[in-house]
Each structure stands twice: as C-alpha cells, then as structure tokens.
Amino acid sequence: SKPRILVARAIFPDIVDRLREHFDVEANPDDVIWTQQELAARLADKDGVLTTGSQRVDAALLAAAPRLKICANMAVGYNNFDVDAMTAAGVQGTNTPDVLTETTADFGFALLMATARRLTESEHFLRAGQWTKWSYDMFAGSDIHGSTLGIIGMGRIGQGIAKRGAHGFGMRVIYHNRSRLAPALEADCKATYVGKEELLRTADHVMLVVPYSAASHHTIGAAELALMKPTATLINIARGGIVDDAALAVALREQRIAAAGLDVFEGEPSVHPDLLTVPNVVLTPHIASATVPTRRAMANLAADNLIAFFDGRGPLTPVNQPVPGLRA
Ligand code: GLV
Ligand code: GLV
C-alpha cells in the first residue's frame, strides 16, 4: 500500500493532487491551525509529513508518531525542527533552499527601499487625507545608492542582496558571517568582511539574513542598536527572535536609529504592540518568499523530497543525516 502522508497546512490544490498520485494523503484544505496534540493525533499513522514553519517538530511529536520517517518543510529555514531529536529518532528532515533565493533577495531590497524612503508611512498620510501642501522635508528619508549596506548572514540570500546593492545601486557592501566567503564569491558580491561591531557602527543600512538558532537569538538587542548610526535603518527578513523586538521598539520611538523594516517577528503572527504604534517602521506579514512562482516551487520541492525519499532515491535537500532504518 502507499505511504501515508499528512499535508499539515493548505497548499496549492494541484500539488496535493500530485502527492495523491504517490501517497495516501490527508490534507488540510481549510488550513486549520492544529494544536500540537491535534497534529500528533493526525501523525499517529503517517509515514511522512509536509510542514511549514508553523508546525513544531520536537521529541514529543516524534514519540507520538512512531511510523513517521520524513518531515518535508516548505521553507528554507527549519528552526521549527528539533533537528537533533529528529536525527536521534531516525527521522529525515528536508527544506526548500535555492528555489526562493532571488525572490527573497528582491523582497529584502523592496523592504530596504520602502523603509529608507518612508514609503508606507507616506502612503498612510496620503490615504488619511493629510496631504494638503508640499513641504521641503516631507518624508525626507535616506539614500540607498552610494550608501553602505551591512549584511549579517551571507548565505545564498545575503549574497543575492549584496549583488543587488553593489551592482544595481552602487552601494559599498560589508558583511559579517560565521565564516568568510571564498575570495571569488566576495569578488562576485563586491563585499568586504568585517566584524559585527564594525558593521553596526559603519553601515547606513543593516540587513539581517542569518538563520535562527540559539546562537543567533537576539543578534540585535539594545547594545547592538546603540552602536548603529542614528540615521541608520535595520531590515529583518530572517526570523523572529534574531531581533529583540521590545528593544527595537524603544530605539525607534527614541529615534536612536532612523527606521526599521520587519518581515518577521518574535511570536508571530503576534506583533509587539509597541511596534504597531511607532511610525518609523515598515511591517509585513512574513512574505519575503511570496511570489506565485516561488511559492509553487517551494511546495513542489517539498513534494519532490517526499516522492524521492519514498522511492528510495534519498531526499533532494536534506537538513540532517539520520541513520537509515531506525524507523520501520
Ligand atoms: C521562510 O521564512 C523560509 O524559511 O522559507
Ligand atoms: C540560507 O540558507 C540562505 O539561503 O540564505
């Protein structure tokens, strides 16, 4: 009989149909947000699951799902996985790298430009009927072209943003990362490696593209915000928790930095209430990879991981290497 798969959130219906050609599928077309207990109950008889960042896969869930062999995340980030627990339990994890790189880099740039040029703040002003006259300093922001872009996290997406900045906008690009890029990649991106403190002190725009982990928790807190220029902007397209949102709200209110652009939040979909009341922040609901072709590519890659795994070809984009055969 066919392996049993749970598709834990609603995805493109035709991609669920594609999965049905290979598997016995339980889907969630109404996109109900299940509790961990409801998710565990549905996984009790499943061999695989297609997850998104909103399902936590931890030891308790794995214990409740004795047949589960693979979790295919429809996201490049997989901090919703307890990878050590999955590996120990013999469960394969996969993610969706590469297919979203350029789309996400585009969005990082969109958010940077919207933030530096006060796009949403000025639109709210216009829609509210407050535009009665032009004035010399109305919504005067900061320049992108010719400025210094500081990128924290120089993976594929960070490199995509660096190239846009250096080649498209004549920006000076500096970056910080756990390890330096190979010289050829640095040259491609026209990016210079610097320490985190130097980056924060010198960048006009700070872009966060680092994966979330215990080590990257609150990469930007009150101390780091204090190092930034008062004219600087901060952009977070990485993950909630990379920034201390409460400390950021204080820095924005007190204009210790000029502005921020945030696509991800601690505790999302909740947003820190103080961020909702400060004017100098652009807020978007975790949509950096949200174009139709890219979301389709992500869903198809997650599906392809499930298909390849159960065909015995091995996962296409694994995030761990469990010992095979621990789970029958
Ligand atoms: C989205 O945040 C992703 O990790 O793909
Ligand atoms: C992270 O994996 C990235 O693609 O930047």
Short mmCIF file of C-alpha atoms in Angstrom, two decimals, residues 53 56 73 75-83 95 152-153 157 177-178 208-220 236-245 264-268 286:
data_model
loop_
_atom_site.label_atom_id
_atom_site.label_comp_id
_atom_site.label_asym_id
_atom_site.label_seq_id
_atom_site.Cartn_x
_atom_site.Cartn_y
_atom_site.Cartn_z
CA GLY A 53 7.34 26.96 9.61
CA ARG A 56 6.92 22.45 15.60
CA ASN A 73 9.46 21.65 5.40
CA ALA A 75 10.65 26.79 3.89
CA VAL A 76 14.40 27.29 3.69
CA GLY A 77 14.57 27.97 7.43
CA TYR A 78 13.84 24.97 9.66
CA ASN A 79 14.12 26.29 13.20
CA ASN A 80 10.68 24.73 13.72
CA PHE A 81 12.53 21.36 13.62
CA ASP A 82 14.38 19.97 16.62
CA VAL A 83 16.98 18.51 14.26
CA ASN A 95 13.89 22.17 3.48
CA ILE A 152 24.63 39.97 8.66
CA GLY A 153 24.36 36.40 7.37
CA ILE A 157 20.06 35.14 0.11
CA ASN A 177 29.10 35.88 8.83
CA ARG A 178 30.24 32.91 10.89
CA LEU A 208 19.63 40.57 8.67
CA VAL A 209 19.64 37.30 6.73
CA VAL A 210 21.00 34.88 9.32
CA PRO A 211 19.26 31.57 10.19
CA TYR A 212 17.67 31.43 13.64
CA SER A 213 19.40 29.33 16.29
CA ALA A 214 20.20 29.63 19.99
CA ALA A 215 23.45 31.31 18.90
CA SER A 216 21.70 33.92 16.72
CA HIS A 217 18.93 34.70 19.24
CA HIS A 218 18.84 38.49 19.72
CA THR A 219 21.73 39.12 17.34
CA ILE A 220 20.36 42.67 17.54
CA ASN A 236 14.93 41.87 9.28
CA ILE A 237 13.88 39.29 6.67
CA ALA A 238 15.49 36.43 8.62
CA ARG A 239 13.43 35.18 11.56
CA GLY A 240 11.63 36.49 14.57
CA GLY A 241 13.93 36.31 17.57
CA ILE A 242 17.00 37.48 15.63
CA VAL A 243 15.99 40.96 16.83
CA ASP A 244 14.87 41.86 20.35
CA ASP A 245 11.61 43.46 19.18
CA VAL A 264 9.40 38.55 10.75
CA PHE A 265 8.57 38.91 14.44
CA GLU A 266 9.11 37.30 17.81
CA GLY A 267 5.96 35.26 18.49
CA GLU A 268 4.44 35.93 15.04
CA HIS A 286 6.38 37.16 6.61
#
